[in-house]
């Protein structure tokens, strides 16, 4: 571990983490953390030693020129802090990096050591998976945890996933063993348009994070980027009749599955979010709302919307609660493996490292088990 600066004293900190790679379909999760860091001007205070965790033939360093001087950037995981003022100040510890190539238990222990030293109250890990979800509907985001009490008090799903996992699943279990409350939020990315970026999925993750930690997140240009992304995918799909027909099939399946909730809890929940985001003094700085339209080795233990959605297609659909069918589906007992709306354990530990070949070409290599489902991880 390389400490770049002194460890700051924080107020009610929450750690928010995302890792590029298998758990990051469409780069949606890592882009969400990068957005938080940029909008709130995060200050990097530590980085993990790249040689301890990365295979440089897999994740290669890059060379760049700085005022004529050649420098190297090594792949690693960095920690930064953002301070959010207002009537109820709260700080965030942002963890952003690449899924490590080796020594995952030591990797998680280092992050947990920081969490313990900084007094982190909860760890939220963001992920994205490939699934059978139409790009024309709201992005499903599932919240999962290994803690039954946390699942009950925060209206989350308790993970039941069994199978291959990624660093998101390993870190969540490490937190559980260390007694640190941990939640994974998983966004479902259409497998037929998995190439990054996916601002619509990033926006959905930030909206769910906003609800979970009770902070108003400045969205900047994300809503407009999400609308432009959807228009672009609409145009590409319209050029291929088979793809257009497939998207319509996904829409019908989605709308039918969610119809029972159209007049119930989902609408009430969405209305409550809308009212919360309109309340003055709840945003960063207290101002008005900012929305614009395992192993033998033990883990380290702690001793002790006013948001604007992109335009919807002609047939509006209620906002879903569960992720689309994906390998993640296996993670959730709530949905059968083949069901259209599996619930990620982090419902998925997503599958997409790199993702699909194109907007209309079927699922990407990351979309793991040949069923089109993303690995769900929880």
PDB file of C-alpha atoms in Angstrom, residues 60-286:
ATOM      1  CA  UNK A  60      -0.649  -2.853 -19.158  1.00  0.00           C
ATOM      2  CA  UNK A  61       0.821   0.422 -17.883  1.00  0.00           C
ATOM      3  CA  UNK A  62       0.520   3.465 -20.153  1.00  0.00           C
ATOM      4  CA  UNK A  63       3.108   6.053 -21.135  1.00  0.00           C
ATOM      5  CA  UNK A  64       2.288   9.748 -21.535  1.00  0.00           C
ATOM      6  CA  UNK A  65       4.089  13.072 -21.946  1.00  0.00           C
ATOM      7  CA  UNK A  66       3.891  15.716 -19.245  1.00  0.00           C
ATOM      8  CA  UNK A  67       5.474  18.950 -20.481  1.00  0.00           C
ATOM      9  CA  UNK A  68       7.788  16.952 -22.667  1.00  0.00           C
ATOM     10  CA  UNK A  69       8.718  14.493 -19.908  1.00  0.00           C
ATOM     11  CA  UNK A  70       7.708  10.850 -20.389  1.00  0.00           C
ATOM     12  CA  UNK A  71       5.833   9.370 -17.450  1.00  0.00           C
ATOM     13  CA  UNK A  72       4.153   6.039 -16.733  1.00  0.00           C
ATOM     14  CA  UNK A  73       0.752   5.384 -15.219  1.00  0.00           C
ATOM     15  CA  UNK A  74       0.483   1.969 -13.576  1.00  0.00           C
ATOM     16  CA  UNK A  75      -2.827   0.100 -13.316  1.00  0.00           C
ATOM     17  CA  UNK A  76      -3.912   0.144  -9.689  1.00  0.00           C
ATOM     18  CA  UNK A  77      -6.707   0.958  -7.255  1.00  0.00           C
ATOM     19  CA  UNK A  78      -6.861   4.443  -5.747  1.00  0.00           C
ATOM     20  CA  UNK A  79      -8.795   5.825  -2.806  1.00  0.00           C
ATOM     21  CA  UNK A  80     -10.068   9.381  -2.696  1.00  0.00           C
ATOM     22  CA  UNK A  81     -12.316  11.315  -0.368  1.00  0.00           C
ATOM     23  CA  UNK A  82     -15.106  13.758  -1.186  1.00  0.00           C
ATOM     24  CA  UNK A  83     -16.522  16.091   1.444  1.00  0.00           C
ATOM     25  CA  UNK A  84     -20.191  16.958   1.228  1.00  0.00           C
ATOM     26  CA  UNK A  85     -21.351  19.919   3.291  1.00  0.00           C
ATOM     27  CA  UNK A  86     -24.829  21.169   4.091  1.00  0.00           C
ATOM     28  CA  UNK A  87     -27.101  20.776   7.096  1.00  0.00           C
ATOM     29  CA  UNK A  88     -26.142  17.118   7.427  1.00  0.00           C
ATOM     30  CA  UNK A  89     -22.556  16.820   6.182  1.00  0.00           C
ATOM     31  CA  UNK A  90     -21.271  13.409   5.194  1.00  0.00           C
ATOM     32  CA  UNK A  91     -18.092  12.258   3.499  1.00  0.00           C
ATOM     33  CA  UNK A  92     -17.563   9.555   0.909  1.00  0.00           C
ATOM     34  CA  UNK A  93     -14.498   7.378   0.438  1.00  0.00           C
ATOM     35  CA  UNK A  94     -14.326   6.478  -3.255  1.00  0.00           C
ATOM     36  CA  UNK A  95     -12.501   3.316  -4.343  1.00  0.00           C
ATOM     37  CA  UNK A  96     -11.876   3.044  -8.058  1.00  0.00           C
ATOM     38  CA  UNK A  97      -9.627   0.588  -9.805  1.00  0.00           C
ATOM     39  CA  UNK A  98      -9.347  -2.565 -11.879  1.00  0.00           C
ATOM     40  CA  UNK A  99     -10.307  -6.041 -10.745  1.00  0.00           C
ATOM     41  CA  UNK A 100      -7.009  -7.470  -9.411  1.00  0.00           C
ATOM     42  CA  UNK A 101      -5.257 -10.327 -11.191  1.00  0.00           C
ATOM     43  CA  UNK A 102      -4.063 -12.044  -7.984  1.00  0.00           C
ATOM     44  CA  UNK A 103      -4.057 -12.062  -4.156  1.00  0.00           C
ATOM     45  CA  UNK A 104      -7.708 -11.075  -3.790  1.00  0.00           C
ATOM     46  CA  UNK A 105      -7.861 -11.751  -0.044  1.00  0.00           C
ATOM     47  CA  UNK A 106      -4.932  -9.438   0.644  1.00  0.00           C
ATOM     48  CA  UNK A 107      -6.486  -6.876  -1.691  1.00  0.00           C
ATOM     49  CA  UNK A 108      -9.746  -6.900   0.281  1.00  0.00           C
ATOM     50  CA  UNK A 109      -7.884  -6.798   3.589  1.00  0.00           C
ATOM     51  CA  UNK A 110      -6.093  -3.618   2.546  1.00  0.00           C
ATOM     52  CA  UNK A 111      -9.356  -1.930   1.626  1.00  0.00           C
ATOM     53  CA  UNK A 112     -10.944  -3.077   4.883  1.00  0.00           C
ATOM     54  CA  UNK A 113      -7.976  -1.723   6.838  1.00  0.00           C
ATOM     55  CA  UNK A 114      -8.691   1.689   5.335  1.00  0.00           C
ATOM     56  CA  UNK A 115     -12.398   1.323   6.073  1.00  0.00           C
ATOM     57  CA  UNK A 116     -11.645   0.506   9.714  1.00  0.00           C
ATOM     58  CA  UNK A 117      -9.128   3.319  10.127  1.00  0.00           C
ATOM     59  CA  UNK A 118     -11.441   5.902   8.554  1.00  0.00           C
ATOM     60  CA  UNK A 119     -14.490   4.803  10.544  1.00  0.00           C
ATOM     61  CA  UNK A 120     -16.499   3.789   7.467  1.00  0.00           C
ATOM     62  CA  UNK A 121     -20.099   3.038   8.428  1.00  0.00           C
ATOM     63  CA  UNK A 122     -21.101   1.126   5.300  1.00  0.00           C
ATOM     64  CA  UNK A 123     -19.528  -0.127   2.074  1.00  0.00           C
ATOM     65  CA  UNK A 124     -21.492   0.167  -1.173  1.00  0.00           C
ATOM     66  CA  UNK A 125     -20.070  -1.708  -4.167  1.00  0.00           C
ATOM     67  CA  UNK A 126     -21.369  -0.874  -7.645  1.00  0.00           C
ATOM     68  CA  UNK A 127     -21.548  -3.434 -10.445  1.00  0.00           C
ATOM     69  CA  UNK A 128     -23.170  -3.953 -13.836  1.00  0.00           C
ATOM     70  CA  UNK A 129     -24.162  -7.132 -15.643  1.00  0.00           C
ATOM     71  CA  UNK A 130     -25.389  -8.108 -19.091  1.00  0.00           C
ATOM     72  CA  UNK A 131     -29.010  -9.198 -19.235  1.00  0.00           C
ATOM     73  CA  UNK A 132     -32.126  -9.592 -21.370  1.00  0.00           C
ATOM     74  CA  UNK A 133     -33.442  -6.100 -20.762  1.00  0.00           C
ATOM     75  CA  UNK A 134     -34.638  -3.665 -23.446  1.00  0.00           C
ATOM     76  CA  UNK A 135     -32.767  -0.380 -23.813  1.00  0.00           C
ATOM     77  CA  UNK A 136     -36.096   1.444 -24.104  1.00  0.00           C
ATOM     78  CA  UNK A 137     -37.147   0.745 -20.523  1.00  0.00           C
ATOM     79  CA  UNK A 138     -35.792   2.049 -17.203  1.00  0.00           C
ATOM     80  CA  UNK A 139     -32.588   0.271 -16.205  1.00  0.00           C
ATOM     81  CA  UNK A 140     -33.245  -2.348 -13.502  1.00  0.00           C
ATOM     82  CA  UNK A 141     -30.999  -1.857 -10.468  1.00  0.00           C
ATOM     83  CA  UNK A 142     -30.993  -4.513  -7.745  1.00  0.00           C
ATOM     84  CA  UNK A 143     -29.639  -4.023  -4.250  1.00  0.00           C
ATOM     85  CA  UNK A 144     -28.295  -7.101  -2.457  1.00  0.00           C
ATOM     86  CA  UNK A 145     -26.540  -7.855   0.792  1.00  0.00           C
ATOM     87  CA  UNK A 146     -25.293 -10.845   2.775  1.00  0.00           C
ATOM     88  CA  UNK A 147     -26.614  -9.331   6.008  1.00  0.00           C
ATOM     89  CA  UNK A 148     -30.209 -10.425   6.818  1.00  0.00           C
ATOM     90  CA  UNK A 149     -30.755  -7.463   9.156  1.00  0.00           C
ATOM     91  CA  UNK A 150     -29.516  -4.981   6.571  1.00  0.00           C
ATOM     92  CA  UNK A 151     -31.715  -6.594   3.940  1.00  0.00           C
ATOM     93  CA  UNK A 152     -34.736  -6.132   6.164  1.00  0.00           C
ATOM     94  CA  UNK A 153     -34.077  -2.578   7.327  1.00  0.00           C
ATOM     95  CA  UNK A 154     -32.994  -1.186   3.939  1.00  0.00           C
ATOM     96  CA  UNK A 155     -35.433  -3.079   1.712  1.00  0.00           C
ATOM     97  CA  UNK A 156     -32.672  -5.037  -0.013  1.00  0.00           C
ATOM     98  CA  UNK A 157     -32.477  -8.569  -1.296  1.00  0.00           C
ATOM     99  CA  UNK A 158     -30.521 -11.133   0.697  1.00  0.00           C
ATOM    100  CA  UNK A 159     -28.150 -12.897  -1.650  1.00  0.00           C
ATOM    101  CA  UNK A 160     -28.460 -16.611  -2.236  1.00  0.00           C
ATOM    102  CA  UNK A 161     -26.108 -16.867  -5.202  1.00  0.00           C
ATOM    103  CA  UNK A 162     -23.837 -19.865  -5.631  1.00  0.00           C
ATOM    104  CA  UNK A 163     -21.265 -20.038  -8.410  1.00  0.00           C
ATOM    105  CA  UNK A 164     -18.273 -18.201  -9.904  1.00  0.00           C
ATOM    106  CA  UNK A 165     -17.812 -14.685  -8.599  1.00  0.00           C
ATOM    107  CA  UNK A 166     -15.682 -11.583  -9.126  1.00  0.00           C
ATOM    108  CA  UNK A 167     -14.042  -9.047  -6.866  1.00  0.00           C
ATOM    109  CA  UNK A 168     -17.401  -7.441  -6.080  1.00  0.00           C
ATOM    110  CA  UNK A 169     -18.661 -10.660  -4.499  1.00  0.00           C
ATOM    111  CA  UNK A 170     -15.364 -11.309  -2.710  1.00  0.00           C
ATOM    112  CA  UNK A 171     -15.220  -7.808  -1.229  1.00  0.00           C
ATOM    113  CA  UNK A 172     -18.824  -8.004  -0.062  1.00  0.00           C
ATOM    114  CA  UNK A 173     -18.181 -11.285   1.741  1.00  0.00           C
ATOM    115  CA  UNK A 174     -14.955  -9.886   3.218  1.00  0.00           C
ATOM    116  CA  UNK A 175     -16.959  -6.986   4.639  1.00  0.00           C
ATOM    117  CA  UNK A 176     -19.488  -9.405   6.111  1.00  0.00           C
ATOM    118  CA  UNK A 177     -16.710 -11.412   7.821  1.00  0.00           C
ATOM    119  CA  UNK A 178     -15.200  -8.183   9.147  1.00  0.00           C
ATOM    120  CA  UNK A 179     -18.509  -6.973  10.546  1.00  0.00           C
ATOM    121  CA  UNK A 180     -18.773  -4.038   8.133  1.00  0.00           C
ATOM    122  CA  UNK A 181     -22.263  -3.477   6.635  1.00  0.00           C
ATOM    123  CA  UNK A 182     -22.006  -3.934   2.854  1.00  0.00           C
ATOM    124  CA  UNK A 183     -24.417  -3.572  -0.057  1.00  0.00           C
ATOM    125  CA  UNK A 184     -23.962  -4.289  -3.759  1.00  0.00           C
ATOM    126  CA  UNK A 185     -25.969  -2.378  -6.369  1.00  0.00           C
ATOM    127  CA  UNK A 186     -26.238  -4.044  -9.784  1.00  0.00           C
ATOM    128  CA  UNK A 187     -27.438  -2.393 -12.985  1.00  0.00           C
ATOM    129  CA  UNK A 188     -28.615  -4.567 -15.884  1.00  0.00           C
ATOM    130  CA  UNK A 189     -27.158  -3.612 -19.272  1.00  0.00           C
ATOM    131  CA  UNK A 190     -28.801  -4.829 -22.522  1.00  0.00           C
ATOM    132  CA  UNK A 191     -26.593  -7.616 -23.832  1.00  0.00           C
ATOM    133  CA  UNK A 192     -27.170  -6.541 -27.424  1.00  0.00           C
ATOM    134  CA  UNK A 193     -25.688  -3.093 -26.773  1.00  0.00           C
ATOM    135  CA  UNK A 194     -23.034  -3.720 -24.159  1.00  0.00           C
ATOM    136  CA  UNK A 195     -20.216  -1.684 -25.650  1.00  0.00           C
ATOM    137  CA  UNK A 196     -19.260   1.197 -23.318  1.00  0.00           C
ATOM    138  CA  UNK A 197     -20.140   3.797 -22.415  1.00  0.00           C
ATOM    139  CA  UNK A 198     -23.680   3.319 -21.127  1.00  0.00           C
ATOM    140  CA  UNK A 199     -24.706   6.605 -19.470  1.00  0.00           C
ATOM    141  CA  UNK A 200     -28.249   5.354 -18.901  1.00  0.00           C
ATOM    142  CA  UNK A 201     -27.011   2.505 -16.681  1.00  0.00           C
ATOM    143  CA  UNK A 202     -24.578   4.849 -14.913  1.00  0.00           C
ATOM    144  CA  UNK A 203     -27.420   7.271 -14.204  1.00  0.00           C
ATOM    145  CA  UNK A 204     -29.583   4.456 -12.823  1.00  0.00           C
ATOM    146  CA  UNK A 205     -26.813   3.364 -10.431  1.00  0.00           C
ATOM    147  CA  UNK A 206     -26.337   6.928  -9.167  1.00  0.00           C
ATOM    148  CA  UNK A 207     -30.078   7.361  -8.638  1.00  0.00           C
ATOM    149  CA  UNK A 208     -30.229   4.167  -6.579  1.00  0.00           C
ATOM    150  CA  UNK A 209     -27.108   5.145  -4.625  1.00  0.00           C
ATOM    151  CA  UNK A 210     -28.711   8.516  -3.930  1.00  0.00           C
ATOM    152  CA  UNK A 211     -31.720   6.797  -2.364  1.00  0.00           C
ATOM    153  CA  UNK A 212     -29.574   4.354  -0.399  1.00  0.00           C
ATOM    154  CA  UNK A 213     -27.261   6.844   1.320  1.00  0.00           C
ATOM    155  CA  UNK A 214     -29.631   9.824   1.461  1.00  0.00           C
ATOM    156  CA  UNK A 215     -27.517  12.294  -0.504  1.00  0.00           C
ATOM    157  CA  UNK A 216     -28.471  14.462  -3.457  1.00  0.00           C
ATOM    158  CA  UNK A 217     -25.990  13.671  -6.222  1.00  0.00           C
ATOM    159  CA  UNK A 218     -25.267  16.323  -8.869  1.00  0.00           C
ATOM    160  CA  UNK A 219     -25.948  14.625 -12.187  1.00  0.00           C
ATOM    161  CA  UNK A 220     -24.317  17.127 -14.506  1.00  0.00           C
ATOM    162  CA  UNK A 221     -24.757  16.151 -18.144  1.00  0.00           C
ATOM    163  CA  UNK A 222     -25.623  12.513 -17.441  1.00  0.00           C
ATOM    164  CA  UNK A 223     -29.394  12.853 -18.068  1.00  0.00           C
ATOM    165  CA  UNK A 224     -28.757  14.428 -21.468  1.00  0.00           C
ATOM    166  CA  UNK A 225     -26.082  11.846 -22.287  1.00  0.00           C
ATOM    167  CA  UNK A 226     -28.516   9.066 -21.368  1.00  0.00           C
ATOM    168  CA  UNK A 227     -31.188  10.507 -23.664  1.00  0.00           C
ATOM    169  CA  UNK A 228     -28.706  10.836 -26.525  1.00  0.00           C
ATOM    170  CA  UNK A 229     -27.520   7.258 -25.957  1.00  0.00           C
ATOM    171  CA  UNK A 230     -31.059   5.902 -26.150  1.00  0.00           C
ATOM    172  CA  UNK A 231     -31.840   7.872 -29.309  1.00  0.00           C
ATOM    173  CA  UNK A 232     -28.670   6.503 -30.906  1.00  0.00           C
ATOM    174  CA  UNK A 233     -29.553   2.907 -30.015  1.00  0.00           C
ATOM    175  CA  UNK A 234     -33.130   3.459 -31.262  1.00  0.00           C
ATOM    176  CA  UNK A 235     -31.762   4.539 -34.629  1.00  0.00           C
ATOM    177  CA  UNK A 236     -29.406   1.580 -34.902  1.00  0.00           C
ATOM    178  CA  UNK A 237     -32.128  -0.881 -33.937  1.00  0.00           C
ATOM    179  CA  UNK A 238     -34.536   0.637 -36.450  1.00  0.00           C
ATOM    180  CA  UNK A 239     -32.093  -0.132 -39.244  1.00  0.00           C
ATOM    181  CA  UNK A 240     -32.335  -3.879 -38.603  1.00  0.00           C
ATOM    182  CA  UNK A 241     -35.825  -5.414 -38.612  1.00  0.00           C
ATOM    183  CA  UNK A 242     -34.706  -8.501 -36.706  1.00  0.00           C
ATOM    184  CA  UNK A 243     -33.182  -6.437 -33.932  1.00  0.00           C
ATOM    185  CA  UNK A 244     -36.253  -4.190 -33.792  1.00  0.00           C
ATOM    186  CA  UNK A 245     -38.462  -7.262 -33.459  1.00  0.00           C
ATOM    187  CA  UNK A 246     -36.242  -8.694 -30.743  1.00  0.00           C
ATOM    188  CA  UNK A 247     -36.337  -5.437 -28.775  1.00  0.00           C
ATOM    189  CA  UNK A 248     -40.137  -5.418 -29.037  1.00  0.00           C
ATOM    190  CA  UNK A 249     -40.233  -8.959 -27.645  1.00  0.00           C
ATOM    191  CA  UNK A 250     -38.112  -7.885 -24.676  1.00  0.00           C
ATOM    192  CA  UNK A 251     -40.365  -4.875 -24.091  1.00  0.00           C
ATOM    193  CA  UNK A 252     -43.491  -7.022 -24.055  1.00  0.00           C
ATOM    194  CA  UNK A 253     -41.944  -9.520 -21.664  1.00  0.00           C
ATOM    195  CA  UNK A 254     -40.785  -6.729 -19.381  1.00  0.00           C
ATOM    196  CA  UNK A 255     -44.078  -4.863 -19.390  1.00  0.00           C
ATOM    197  CA  UNK A 256     -46.065  -8.014 -18.743  1.00  0.00           C
ATOM    198  CA  UNK A 257     -43.856  -9.062 -15.855  1.00  0.00           C
ATOM    199  CA  UNK A 258     -44.068  -5.659 -14.216  1.00  0.00           C
ATOM    200  CA  UNK A 259     -47.735  -4.923 -14.813  1.00  0.00           C
ATOM    201  CA  UNK A 260     -48.865  -6.033 -11.316  1.00  0.00           C
ATOM    202  CA  UNK A 261     -46.679  -3.330  -9.779  1.00  0.00           C
ATOM    203  CA  UNK A 262     -47.808  -0.525 -12.048  1.00  0.00           C
ATOM    204  CA  UNK A 263     -50.428   0.654  -9.584  1.00  0.00           C
ATOM    205  CA  UNK A 264     -48.837  -0.386  -6.325  1.00  0.00           C
ATOM    206  CA  UNK A 265     -45.676  -0.022  -4.327  1.00  0.00           C
ATOM    207  CA  UNK A 266     -43.456   0.893  -7.278  1.00  0.00           C
ATOM    208  CA  UNK A 267     -45.420   4.062  -8.055  1.00  0.00           C
ATOM    209  CA  UNK A 268     -45.559   5.094  -4.389  1.00  0.00           C
ATOM    210  CA  UNK A 269     -41.838   4.561  -4.014  1.00  0.00           C
ATOM    211  CA  UNK A 270     -41.027   6.571  -7.129  1.00  0.00           C
ATOM    212  CA  UNK A 271     -43.288   9.422  -5.968  1.00  0.00           C
ATOM    213  CA  UNK A 272     -41.528   9.509  -2.586  1.00  0.00           C
ATOM    214  CA  UNK A 273     -38.168   9.789  -4.341  1.00  0.00           C
ATOM    215  CA  UNK A 274     -39.513  12.629  -6.433  1.00  0.00           C
ATOM    216  CA  UNK A 275     -40.683  14.538  -3.359  1.00  0.00           C
ATOM    217  CA  UNK A 276     -37.405  13.972  -1.510  1.00  0.00           C
ATOM    218  CA  UNK A 277     -35.394  15.366  -4.363  1.00  0.00           C
ATOM    219  CA  UNK A 278     -37.546  18.510  -4.485  1.00  0.00           C
ATOM    220  CA  UNK A 279     -36.956  19.366  -0.841  1.00  0.00           C
ATOM    221  CA  UNK A 280     -34.648  22.383  -0.491  1.00  0.00           C
ATOM    222  CA  UNK A 281     -31.549  22.113   1.638  1.00  0.00           C
ATOM    223  CA  UNK A 282     -31.010  18.419   1.042  1.00  0.00           C
ATOM    224  CA  UNK A 283     -28.454  18.629  -1.700  1.00  0.00           C
ATOM    225  CA  UNK A 284     -24.722  18.986  -1.384  1.00  0.00           C
ATOM    226  CA  UNK A 285     -23.939  22.238   0.331  1.00  0.00           C
ATOM    227  CA  UNK A 286     -27.526  22.528   1.509  1.00  0.00           C
TER     228      UNK A 286
END
